[in-house]
Each structure stands twice: as C-alpha cells, then as structure tokens.
PDB file of C-alpha atoms in Angstrom:
ATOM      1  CA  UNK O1383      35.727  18.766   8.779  1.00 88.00           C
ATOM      2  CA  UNK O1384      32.798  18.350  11.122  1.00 95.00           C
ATOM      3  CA  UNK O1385      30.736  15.250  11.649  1.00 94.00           C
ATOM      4  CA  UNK O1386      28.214  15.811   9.945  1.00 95.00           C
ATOM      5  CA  UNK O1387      29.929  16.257   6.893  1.00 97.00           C
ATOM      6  CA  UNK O1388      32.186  13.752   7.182  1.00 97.00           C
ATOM      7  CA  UNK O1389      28.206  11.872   7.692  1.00 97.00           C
ATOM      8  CA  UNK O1390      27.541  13.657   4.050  1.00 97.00           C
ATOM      9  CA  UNK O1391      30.797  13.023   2.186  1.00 98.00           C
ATOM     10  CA  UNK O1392      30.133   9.179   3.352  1.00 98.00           C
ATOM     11  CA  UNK O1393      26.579   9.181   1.981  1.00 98.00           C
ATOM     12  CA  UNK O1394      27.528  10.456  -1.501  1.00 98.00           C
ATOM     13  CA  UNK O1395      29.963   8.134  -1.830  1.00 98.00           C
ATOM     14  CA  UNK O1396      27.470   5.397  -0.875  1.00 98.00           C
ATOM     15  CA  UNK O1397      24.844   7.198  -2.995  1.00 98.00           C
ATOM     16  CA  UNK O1398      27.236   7.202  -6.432  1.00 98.00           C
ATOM     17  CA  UNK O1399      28.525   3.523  -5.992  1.00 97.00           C
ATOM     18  CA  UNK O1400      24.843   2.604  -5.756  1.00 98.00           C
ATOM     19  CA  UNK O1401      24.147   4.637  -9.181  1.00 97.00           C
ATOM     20  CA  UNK O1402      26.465   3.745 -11.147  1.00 97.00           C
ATOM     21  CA  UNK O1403      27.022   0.252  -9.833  1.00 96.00           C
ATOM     22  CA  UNK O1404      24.648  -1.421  -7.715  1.00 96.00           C
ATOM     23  CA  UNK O1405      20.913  -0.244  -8.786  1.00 95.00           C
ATOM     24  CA  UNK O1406      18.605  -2.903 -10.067  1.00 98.00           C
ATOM     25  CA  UNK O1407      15.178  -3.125 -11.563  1.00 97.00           C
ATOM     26  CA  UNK O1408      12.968  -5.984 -10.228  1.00 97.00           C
ATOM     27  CA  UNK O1409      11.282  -6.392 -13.667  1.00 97.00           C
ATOM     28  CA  UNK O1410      14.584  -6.520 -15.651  1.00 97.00           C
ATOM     29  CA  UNK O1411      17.343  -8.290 -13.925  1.00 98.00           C
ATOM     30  CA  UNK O1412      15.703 -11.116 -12.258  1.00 98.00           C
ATOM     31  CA  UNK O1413      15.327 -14.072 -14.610  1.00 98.00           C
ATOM     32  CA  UNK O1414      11.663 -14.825 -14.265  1.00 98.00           C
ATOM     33  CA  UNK O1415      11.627 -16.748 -17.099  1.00 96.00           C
ATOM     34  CA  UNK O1416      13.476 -19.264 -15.529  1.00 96.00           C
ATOM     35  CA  UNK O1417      11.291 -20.124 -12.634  1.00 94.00           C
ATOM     36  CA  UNK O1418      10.788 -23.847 -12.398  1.00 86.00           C
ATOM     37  CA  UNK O1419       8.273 -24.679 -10.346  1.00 86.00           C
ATOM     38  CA  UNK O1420       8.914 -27.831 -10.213  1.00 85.00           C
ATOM     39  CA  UNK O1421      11.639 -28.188  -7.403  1.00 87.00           C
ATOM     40  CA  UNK O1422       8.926 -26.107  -4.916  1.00 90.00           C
ATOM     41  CA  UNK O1423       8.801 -27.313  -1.782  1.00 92.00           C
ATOM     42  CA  UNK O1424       7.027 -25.972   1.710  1.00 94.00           C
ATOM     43  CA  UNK O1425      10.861 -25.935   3.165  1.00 93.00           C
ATOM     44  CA  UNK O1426      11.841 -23.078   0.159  1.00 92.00           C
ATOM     45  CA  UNK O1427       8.349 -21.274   1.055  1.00 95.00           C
ATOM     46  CA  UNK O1428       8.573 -21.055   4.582  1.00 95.00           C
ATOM     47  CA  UNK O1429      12.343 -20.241   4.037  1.00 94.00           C
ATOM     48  CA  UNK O1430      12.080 -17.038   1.658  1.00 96.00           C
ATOM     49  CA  UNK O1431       8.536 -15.987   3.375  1.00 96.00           C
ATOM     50  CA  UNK O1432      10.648 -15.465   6.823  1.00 96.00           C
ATOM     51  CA  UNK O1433      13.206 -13.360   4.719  1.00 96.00           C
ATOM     52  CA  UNK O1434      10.050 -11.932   3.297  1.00 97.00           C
ATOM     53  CA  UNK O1435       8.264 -11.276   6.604  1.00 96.00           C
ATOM     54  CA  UNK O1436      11.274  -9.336   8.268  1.00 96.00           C
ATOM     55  CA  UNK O1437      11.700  -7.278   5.187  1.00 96.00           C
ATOM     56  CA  UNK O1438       7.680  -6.682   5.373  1.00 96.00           C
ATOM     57  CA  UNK O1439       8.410  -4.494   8.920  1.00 96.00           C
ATOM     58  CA  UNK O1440      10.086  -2.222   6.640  1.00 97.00           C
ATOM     59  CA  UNK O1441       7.613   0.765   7.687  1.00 97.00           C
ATOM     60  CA  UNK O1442       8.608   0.624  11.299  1.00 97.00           C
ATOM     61  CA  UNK O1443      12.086   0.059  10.995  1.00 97.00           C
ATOM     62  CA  UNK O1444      11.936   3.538   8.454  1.00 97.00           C
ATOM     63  CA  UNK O1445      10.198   5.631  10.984  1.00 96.00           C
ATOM     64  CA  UNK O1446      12.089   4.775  13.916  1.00 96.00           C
ATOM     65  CA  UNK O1447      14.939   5.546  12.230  1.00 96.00           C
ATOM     66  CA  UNK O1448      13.921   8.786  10.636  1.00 96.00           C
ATOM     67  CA  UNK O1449      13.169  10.191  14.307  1.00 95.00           C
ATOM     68  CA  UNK O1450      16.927   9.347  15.320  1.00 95.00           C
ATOM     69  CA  UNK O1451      18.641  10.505  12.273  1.00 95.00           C
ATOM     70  CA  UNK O1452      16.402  13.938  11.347  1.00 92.00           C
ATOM     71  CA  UNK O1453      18.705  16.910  11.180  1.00 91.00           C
ATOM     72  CA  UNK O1454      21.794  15.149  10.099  1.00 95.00           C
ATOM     73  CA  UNK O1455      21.298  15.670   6.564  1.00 95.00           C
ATOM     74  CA  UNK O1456      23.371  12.933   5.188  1.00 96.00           C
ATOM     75  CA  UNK O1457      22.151   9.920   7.634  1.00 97.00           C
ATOM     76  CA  UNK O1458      18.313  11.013   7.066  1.00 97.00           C
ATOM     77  CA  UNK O1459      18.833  10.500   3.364  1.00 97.00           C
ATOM     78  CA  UNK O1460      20.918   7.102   3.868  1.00 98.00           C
ATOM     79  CA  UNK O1461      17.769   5.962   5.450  1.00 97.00           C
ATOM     80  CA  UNK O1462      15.317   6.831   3.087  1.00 97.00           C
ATOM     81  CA  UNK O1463      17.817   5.155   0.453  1.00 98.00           C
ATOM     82  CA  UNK O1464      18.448   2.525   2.612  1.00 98.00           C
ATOM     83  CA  UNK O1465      14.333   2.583   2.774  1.00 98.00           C
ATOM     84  CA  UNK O1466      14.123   1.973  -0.637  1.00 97.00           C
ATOM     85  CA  UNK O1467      17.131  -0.095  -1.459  1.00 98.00           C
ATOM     86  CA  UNK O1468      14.943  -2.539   1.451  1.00 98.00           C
ATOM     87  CA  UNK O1469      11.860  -2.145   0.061  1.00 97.00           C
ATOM     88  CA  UNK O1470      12.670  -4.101  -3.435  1.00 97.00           C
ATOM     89  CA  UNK O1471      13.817  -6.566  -1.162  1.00 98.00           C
ATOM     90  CA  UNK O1472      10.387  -7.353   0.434  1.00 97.00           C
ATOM     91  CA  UNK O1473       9.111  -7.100  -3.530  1.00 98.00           C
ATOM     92  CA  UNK O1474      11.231  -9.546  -4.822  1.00 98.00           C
ATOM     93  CA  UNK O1475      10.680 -11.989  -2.275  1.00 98.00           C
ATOM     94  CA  UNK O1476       7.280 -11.282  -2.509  1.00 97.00           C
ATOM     95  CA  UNK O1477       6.637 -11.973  -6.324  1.00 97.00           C
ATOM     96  CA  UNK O1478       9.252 -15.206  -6.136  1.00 97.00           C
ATOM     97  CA  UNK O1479       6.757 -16.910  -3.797  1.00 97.00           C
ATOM     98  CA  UNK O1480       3.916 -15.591  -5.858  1.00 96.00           C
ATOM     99  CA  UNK O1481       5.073 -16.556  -9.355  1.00 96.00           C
ATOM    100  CA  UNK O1482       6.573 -19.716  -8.475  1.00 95.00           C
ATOM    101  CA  UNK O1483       3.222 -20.848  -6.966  1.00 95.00           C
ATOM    102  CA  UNK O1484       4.883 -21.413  -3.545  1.00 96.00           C
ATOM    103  CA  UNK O1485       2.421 -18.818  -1.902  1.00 96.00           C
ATOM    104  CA  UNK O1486      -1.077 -17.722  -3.146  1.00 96.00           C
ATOM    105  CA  UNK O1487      -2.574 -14.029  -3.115  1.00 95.00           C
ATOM    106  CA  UNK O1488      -5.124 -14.778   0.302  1.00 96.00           C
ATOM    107  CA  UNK O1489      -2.112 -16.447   2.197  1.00 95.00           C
ATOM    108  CA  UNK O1490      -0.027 -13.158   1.549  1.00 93.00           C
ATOM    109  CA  UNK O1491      -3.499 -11.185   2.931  1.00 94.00           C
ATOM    110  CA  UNK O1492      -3.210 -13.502   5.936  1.00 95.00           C
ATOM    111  CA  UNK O1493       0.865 -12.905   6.625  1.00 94.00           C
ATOM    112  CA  UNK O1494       0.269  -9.100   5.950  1.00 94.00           C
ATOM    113  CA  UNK O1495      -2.327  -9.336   8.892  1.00 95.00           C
ATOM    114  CA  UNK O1496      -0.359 -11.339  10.663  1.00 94.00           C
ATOM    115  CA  UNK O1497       3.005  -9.458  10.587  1.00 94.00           C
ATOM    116  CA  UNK O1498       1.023  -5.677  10.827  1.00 94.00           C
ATOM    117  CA  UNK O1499      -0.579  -6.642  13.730  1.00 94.00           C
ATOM    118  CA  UNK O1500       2.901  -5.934  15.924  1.00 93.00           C
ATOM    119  CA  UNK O1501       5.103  -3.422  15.351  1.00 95.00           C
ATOM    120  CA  UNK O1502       9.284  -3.341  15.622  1.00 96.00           C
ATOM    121  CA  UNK O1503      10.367  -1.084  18.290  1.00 95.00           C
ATOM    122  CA  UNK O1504      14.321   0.286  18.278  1.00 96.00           C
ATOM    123  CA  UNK O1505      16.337  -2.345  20.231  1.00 96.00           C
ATOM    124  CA  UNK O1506      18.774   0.332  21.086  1.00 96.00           C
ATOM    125  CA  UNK O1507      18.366   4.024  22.496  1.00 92.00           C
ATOM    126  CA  UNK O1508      20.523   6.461  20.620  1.00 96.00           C
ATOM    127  CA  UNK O1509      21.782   6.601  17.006  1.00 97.00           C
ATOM    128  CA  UNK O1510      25.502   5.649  17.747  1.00 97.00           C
ATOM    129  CA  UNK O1511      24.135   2.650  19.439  1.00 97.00           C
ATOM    130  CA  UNK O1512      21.259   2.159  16.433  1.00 97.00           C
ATOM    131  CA  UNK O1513      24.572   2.578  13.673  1.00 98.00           C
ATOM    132  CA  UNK O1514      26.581  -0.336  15.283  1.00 98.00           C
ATOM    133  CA  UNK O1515      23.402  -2.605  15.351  1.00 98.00           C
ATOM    134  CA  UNK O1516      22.508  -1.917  11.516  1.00 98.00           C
ATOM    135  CA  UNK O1517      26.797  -2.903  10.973  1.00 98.00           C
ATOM    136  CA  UNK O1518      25.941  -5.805  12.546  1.00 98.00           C
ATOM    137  CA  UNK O1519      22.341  -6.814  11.495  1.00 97.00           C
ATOM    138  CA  UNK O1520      23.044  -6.123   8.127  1.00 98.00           C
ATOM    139  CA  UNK O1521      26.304  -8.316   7.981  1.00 98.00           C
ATOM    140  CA  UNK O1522      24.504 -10.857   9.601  1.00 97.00           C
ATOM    141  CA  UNK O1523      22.102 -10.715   6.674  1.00 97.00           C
ATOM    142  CA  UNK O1524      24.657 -10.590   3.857  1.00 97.00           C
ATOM    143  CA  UNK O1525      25.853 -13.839   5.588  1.00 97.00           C
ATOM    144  CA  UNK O1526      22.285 -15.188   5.419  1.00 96.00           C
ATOM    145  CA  UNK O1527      21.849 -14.269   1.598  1.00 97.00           C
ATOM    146  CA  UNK O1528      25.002 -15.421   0.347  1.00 96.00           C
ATOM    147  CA  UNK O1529      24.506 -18.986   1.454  1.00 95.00           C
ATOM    148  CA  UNK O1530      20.659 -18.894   0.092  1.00 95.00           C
ATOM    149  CA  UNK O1531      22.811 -17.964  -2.998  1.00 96.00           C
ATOM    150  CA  UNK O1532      25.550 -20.674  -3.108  1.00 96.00           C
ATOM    151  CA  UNK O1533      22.167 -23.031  -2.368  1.00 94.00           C
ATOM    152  CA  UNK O1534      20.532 -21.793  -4.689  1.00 94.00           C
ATOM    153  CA  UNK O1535      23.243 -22.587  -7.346  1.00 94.00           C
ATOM    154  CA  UNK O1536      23.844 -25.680  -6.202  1.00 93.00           C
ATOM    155  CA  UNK O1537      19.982 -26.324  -6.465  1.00 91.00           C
ATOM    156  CA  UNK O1538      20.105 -24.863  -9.829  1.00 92.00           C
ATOM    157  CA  UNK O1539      17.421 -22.044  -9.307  1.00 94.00           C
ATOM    158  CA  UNK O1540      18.510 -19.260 -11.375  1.00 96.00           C
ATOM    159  CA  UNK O1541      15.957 -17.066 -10.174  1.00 97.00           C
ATOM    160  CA  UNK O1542      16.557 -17.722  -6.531  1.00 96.00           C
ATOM    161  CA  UNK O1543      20.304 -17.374  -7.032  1.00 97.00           C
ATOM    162  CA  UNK O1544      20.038 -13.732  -8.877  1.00 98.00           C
ATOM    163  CA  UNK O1545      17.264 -13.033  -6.516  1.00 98.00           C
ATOM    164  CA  UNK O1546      19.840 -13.553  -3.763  1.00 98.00           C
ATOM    165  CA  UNK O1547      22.773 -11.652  -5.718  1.00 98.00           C
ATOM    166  CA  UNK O1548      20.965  -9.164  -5.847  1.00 98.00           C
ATOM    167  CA  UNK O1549      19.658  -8.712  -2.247  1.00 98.00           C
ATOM    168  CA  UNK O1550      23.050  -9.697  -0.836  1.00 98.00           C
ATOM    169  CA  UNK O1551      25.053  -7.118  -2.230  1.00 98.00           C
ATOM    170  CA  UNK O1552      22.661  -4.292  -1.039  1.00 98.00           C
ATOM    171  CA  UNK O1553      23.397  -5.699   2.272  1.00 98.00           C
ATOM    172  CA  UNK O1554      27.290  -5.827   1.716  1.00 98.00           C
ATOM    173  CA  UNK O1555      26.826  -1.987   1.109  1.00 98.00           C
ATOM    174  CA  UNK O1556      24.684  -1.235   3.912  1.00 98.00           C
ATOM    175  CA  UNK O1557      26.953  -2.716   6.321  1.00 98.00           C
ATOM    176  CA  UNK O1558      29.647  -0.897   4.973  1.00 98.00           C
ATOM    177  CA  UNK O1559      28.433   2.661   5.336  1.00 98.00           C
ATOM    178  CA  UNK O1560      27.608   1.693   8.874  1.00 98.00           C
ATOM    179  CA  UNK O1561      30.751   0.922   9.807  1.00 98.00           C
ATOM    180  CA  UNK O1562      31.791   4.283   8.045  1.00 98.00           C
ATOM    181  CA  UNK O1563      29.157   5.914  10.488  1.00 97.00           C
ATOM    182  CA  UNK O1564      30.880   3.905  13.346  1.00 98.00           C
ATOM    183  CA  UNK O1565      34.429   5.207  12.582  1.00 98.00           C
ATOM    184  CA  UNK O1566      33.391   8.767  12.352  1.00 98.00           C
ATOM    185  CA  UNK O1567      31.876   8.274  15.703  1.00 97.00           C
ATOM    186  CA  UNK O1568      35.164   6.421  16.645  1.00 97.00           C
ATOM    187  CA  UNK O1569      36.770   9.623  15.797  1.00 97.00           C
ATOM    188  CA  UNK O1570      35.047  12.096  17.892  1.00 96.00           C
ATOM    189  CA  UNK O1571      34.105   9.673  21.058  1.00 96.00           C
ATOM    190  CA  UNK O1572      36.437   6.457  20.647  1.00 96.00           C
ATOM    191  CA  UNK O1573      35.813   5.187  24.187  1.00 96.00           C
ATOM    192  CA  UNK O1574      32.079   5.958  24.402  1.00 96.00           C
ATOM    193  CA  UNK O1575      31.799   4.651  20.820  1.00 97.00           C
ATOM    194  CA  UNK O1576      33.806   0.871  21.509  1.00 97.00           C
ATOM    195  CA  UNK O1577      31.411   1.326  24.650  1.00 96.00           C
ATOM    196  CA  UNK O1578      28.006   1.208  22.612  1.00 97.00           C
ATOM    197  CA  UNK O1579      29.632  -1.228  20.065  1.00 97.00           C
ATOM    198  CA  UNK O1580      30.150  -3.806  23.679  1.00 96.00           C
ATOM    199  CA  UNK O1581      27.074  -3.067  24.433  1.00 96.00           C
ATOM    200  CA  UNK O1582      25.157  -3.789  20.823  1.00 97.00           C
ATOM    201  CA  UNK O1583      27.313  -6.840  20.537  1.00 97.00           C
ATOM    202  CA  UNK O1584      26.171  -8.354  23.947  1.00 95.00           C
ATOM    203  CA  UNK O1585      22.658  -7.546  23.340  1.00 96.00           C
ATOM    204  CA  UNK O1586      22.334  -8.299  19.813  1.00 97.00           C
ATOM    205  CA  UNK O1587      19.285  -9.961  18.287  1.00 95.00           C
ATOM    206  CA  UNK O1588      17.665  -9.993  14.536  1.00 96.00           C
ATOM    207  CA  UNK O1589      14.375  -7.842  14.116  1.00 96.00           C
ATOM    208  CA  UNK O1590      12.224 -10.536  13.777  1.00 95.00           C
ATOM    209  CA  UNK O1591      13.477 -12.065  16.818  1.00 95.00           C
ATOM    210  CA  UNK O1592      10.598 -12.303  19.154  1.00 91.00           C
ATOM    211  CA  UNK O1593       8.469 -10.270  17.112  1.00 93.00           C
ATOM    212  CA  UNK O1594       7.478 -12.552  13.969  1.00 93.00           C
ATOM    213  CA  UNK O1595       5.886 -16.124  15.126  1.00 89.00           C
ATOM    214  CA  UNK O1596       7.258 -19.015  15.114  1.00 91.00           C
ATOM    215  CA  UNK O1597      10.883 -16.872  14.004  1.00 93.00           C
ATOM    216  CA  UNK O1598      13.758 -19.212  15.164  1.00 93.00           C
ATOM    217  CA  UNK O1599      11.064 -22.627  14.069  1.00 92.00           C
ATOM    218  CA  UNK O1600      10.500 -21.563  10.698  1.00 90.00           C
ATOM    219  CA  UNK O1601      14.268 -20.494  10.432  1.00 92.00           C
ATOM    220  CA  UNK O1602      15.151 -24.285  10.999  1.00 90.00           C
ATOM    221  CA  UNK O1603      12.587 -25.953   9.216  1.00 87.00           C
ATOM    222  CA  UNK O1604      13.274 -22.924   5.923  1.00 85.00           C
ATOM    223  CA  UNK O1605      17.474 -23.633   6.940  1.00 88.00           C
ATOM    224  CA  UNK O1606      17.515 -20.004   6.891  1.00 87.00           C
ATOM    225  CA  UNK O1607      19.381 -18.791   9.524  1.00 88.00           C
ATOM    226  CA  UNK O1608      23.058 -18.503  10.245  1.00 91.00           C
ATOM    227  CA  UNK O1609      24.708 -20.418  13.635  1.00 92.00           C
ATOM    228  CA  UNK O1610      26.294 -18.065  16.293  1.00 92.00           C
ATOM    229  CA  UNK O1611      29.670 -19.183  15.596  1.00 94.00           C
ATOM    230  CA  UNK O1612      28.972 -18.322  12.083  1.00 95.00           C
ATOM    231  CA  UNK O1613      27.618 -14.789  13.210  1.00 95.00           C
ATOM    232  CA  UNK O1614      30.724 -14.238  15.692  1.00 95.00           C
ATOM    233  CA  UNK O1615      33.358 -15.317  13.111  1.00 96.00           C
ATOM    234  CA  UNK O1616      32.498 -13.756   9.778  1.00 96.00           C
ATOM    235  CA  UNK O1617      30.300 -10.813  11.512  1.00 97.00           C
ATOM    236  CA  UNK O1618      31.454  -9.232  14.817  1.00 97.00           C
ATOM    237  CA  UNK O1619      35.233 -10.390  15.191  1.00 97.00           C
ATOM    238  CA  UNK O1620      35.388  -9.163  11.193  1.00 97.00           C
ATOM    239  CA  UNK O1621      34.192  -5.422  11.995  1.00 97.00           C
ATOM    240  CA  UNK O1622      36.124  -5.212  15.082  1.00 98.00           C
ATOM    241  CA  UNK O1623      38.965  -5.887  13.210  1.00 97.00           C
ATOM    242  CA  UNK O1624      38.177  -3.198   9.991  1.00 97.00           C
ATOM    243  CA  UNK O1625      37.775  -0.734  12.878  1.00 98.00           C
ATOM    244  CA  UNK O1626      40.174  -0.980  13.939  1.00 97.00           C
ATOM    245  CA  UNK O1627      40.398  -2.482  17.544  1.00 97.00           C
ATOM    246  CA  UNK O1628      40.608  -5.545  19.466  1.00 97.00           C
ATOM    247  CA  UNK O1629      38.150  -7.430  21.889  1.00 95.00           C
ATOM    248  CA  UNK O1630      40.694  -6.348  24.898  1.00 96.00           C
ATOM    249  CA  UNK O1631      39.689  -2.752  24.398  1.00 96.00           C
ATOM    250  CA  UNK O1632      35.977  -2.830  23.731  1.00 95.00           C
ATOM    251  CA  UNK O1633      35.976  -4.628  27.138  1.00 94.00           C
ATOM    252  CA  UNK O1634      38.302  -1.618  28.583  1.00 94.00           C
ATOM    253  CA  UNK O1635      36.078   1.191  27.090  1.00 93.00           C
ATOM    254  CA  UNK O1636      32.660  -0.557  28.118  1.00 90.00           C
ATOM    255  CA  UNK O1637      33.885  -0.624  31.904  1.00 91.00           C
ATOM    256  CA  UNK O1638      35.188   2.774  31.922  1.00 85.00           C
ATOM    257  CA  UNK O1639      31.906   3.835  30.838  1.00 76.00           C
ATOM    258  CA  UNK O1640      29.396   2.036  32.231  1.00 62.00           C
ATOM    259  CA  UNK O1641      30.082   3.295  35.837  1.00 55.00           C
ATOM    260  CA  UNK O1642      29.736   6.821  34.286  1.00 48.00           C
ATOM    261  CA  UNK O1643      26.557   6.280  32.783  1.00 56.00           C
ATOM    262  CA  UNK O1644      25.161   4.689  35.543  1.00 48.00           C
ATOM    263  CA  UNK O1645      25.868   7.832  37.945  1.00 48.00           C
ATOM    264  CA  UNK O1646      24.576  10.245  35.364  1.00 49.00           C
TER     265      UNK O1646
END
C-alpha cells in the first residue's frame, strides 16, 4: 500500500469515528439553558475570548494548509474536516461570551478588527514538518480544554463544562490522526521524519504566540494556558513514546540530517 492511501484509509477511519461518534450540533448539545450569569467575571471573558481569538485565525490556518496538502486526496479532506470540526469551535466560544453577557456585539466588531488585521503564517516549511506541529499543537490544546473542563465543574458551569467536552475531544481526535500521519511518514523516511519531529519540538510555539496581543498576559490573567512542564510531560514525551521512539534517537536522526540538509 502506498502513502497516500495509507493517508486515505487513515482519514476514513477518522471521518466514520467522527460520524457516528463525535459530531455535535451547537444548538442542541450545549446546555444554554443553564447559563448563569451570575458567576461572570472579566478573568472567564478574557480567558475563553483568547481561546476564542486563536480559533478566529481559522481562515489562515485553512489556506495555508490547503496549499501543502492539495493532491493528497485524503489529507486535503482531513483539513477541510478538520476546517470545520474548528470552526464550531470559534462559534461556541463565540455565543458563550455573547449569551452569558461576558462580551457585547461592538466589542466582538472590535476583536474581529483587531485579530483580521494580521494574518498566521506556517511556522514550519513542508507538510511532514506542518503534521508533527498540528500532533503537538493540538495535544497541547486538548491539555488546555480539559482543565477549562475540570474548572469548569468544579465552578459548576454546566455550559462551560459541555462547552469544553465538547471542544476537547475534537482536539483528542485531531491529534490522533496526526500522529497517524507522522507514523506513515515514519514508515517511508524514519530518520528524516524523527529529524522534523526534533526540529518542531525545539521550535515549537502556539499560533497565537506573537501574533494575537497581549497572548501570554491575557493567558495569565484568563489562567488559560498550560506550564511547559505540563506541555513536555503529558504532550511531547507522550507522542514520542506512542511512536514509537525515544529522545536518544530523535537527537541521533536530527544530527545525521541536519549536516545533509545544510549541504543541499
């Protein structure tokens, strides 16, 4: 079997677990009814408008990754799922700032302004590079959503926490069809692969880092974020692991490339 459709076989499986399992409708399964507006606060706006804000680049993160992926049928249509799958993401935070009263209509018109006034560029070159930084990003962001969840139960916002349920386990499933991508990679180039995996991992940032104002601020004021330790532990050490490999040899492959790619 070829790459590519190993890349196909991989989607549909993504593609039937998410249809039979894992859709949601925004106006159905989200408890809106159960808003309670009286535990706002600016902390919970300015944490789930950063969450909203990075989801709101959404059109640039789509058409960068459309130009790396066309003509491998089964990654182009992960991404326009994955598009979509993000998209009700961006919604949902969206109307729980709206509804709640934590955000009015013109101060959304001033964050869309705001945020569409810079655009997200690729933080990495090729695809194989671009597949082990959405394993990673996206992991990092299930992290992020599952604690808004716990706090959310703990605060006793039911909307919040199915909000986050939700959100979280799109994330979980994203991740995981990137690593798929990775190991199929792993199969065909397993040095140059650990090689861009090094490379992502030393180089790694969110999107919104050093794009969206006041980023890493509002993620401490909003308690947003996740530490570094946090994102090593339960992140990168986790996926090196399901890969398959060890720290010893991504360091091996990334020097026996590097010199190569530098004289090319």
């Amino acid at each position: 079997m070829t790459a590519k459709e190993k890349f196909y076989r991989a989607y549909m499986d993504f593609f039937e677990i998410a249809e039979r399992k894992r859709r949601w409708n925004l106006f159905e399964d989200v408890p809106w009814d159960k808003l309670s507006p009286d535990i706002n606060s600016e902390e919970r706006a300015i944490r789930i408008e950063t969450y909203c804000s990075e989801e709101m680049l959404l059109p640039d993160y789509t058409a960068v990754g459309n130009e790396l992926l066309r003509g491998v049928f089964g990654l182009a249509w992960f991404q326009n799922a994955w598009s979509y799958e993000e998209s009700r993401h961006g919604l949902v935070f969206r109307e729980y700032l709206i509804r709640s009263g934590l955000r009015t209509q013109a101060q959304f018109d001033t964050l869309e302004t705001e945020v569409f006034s810079r655009s997200w560029k690729a933080p990495f070159l090729t695809r194989r590079q671009m597949s082990c930084y959405g394993a990673l990003q996206e992991s990092a962001t299930y992290l992020a959503y599952r604690a808004q969840k716990e706090r959310a139960e703990v605060e006793q916002d039911a909307t919040l926490e199915a909000i986050f349920f939700l959100v979280s386990r799109d994330e979980a499933a994203h991740a995981g069809f990137y690593r798929s991508m990775i190991e199929i990679d792993m199969d065909e180039d397993r040095v140059g692969t650990l090689a861009d995996l090094a490379h992502v991992i030393a180089h790694f940032k969110m999107p919104g880092d050093g794009l969206l104002p006041n980023y890493h601020e509002n993620l401490r004021i909003g308690g947003g974020g996740i530490s570094p330790r946090v994102f090593l532990t339960r992140a990168v050490f986790p996926l090196i692991k399901q890969l398959g490999t060890t720290r010893d040899e991504l360091k091996s492959a990334s020097a026996a490339v590097v010199p190569l790619r530098a004289a090319s």
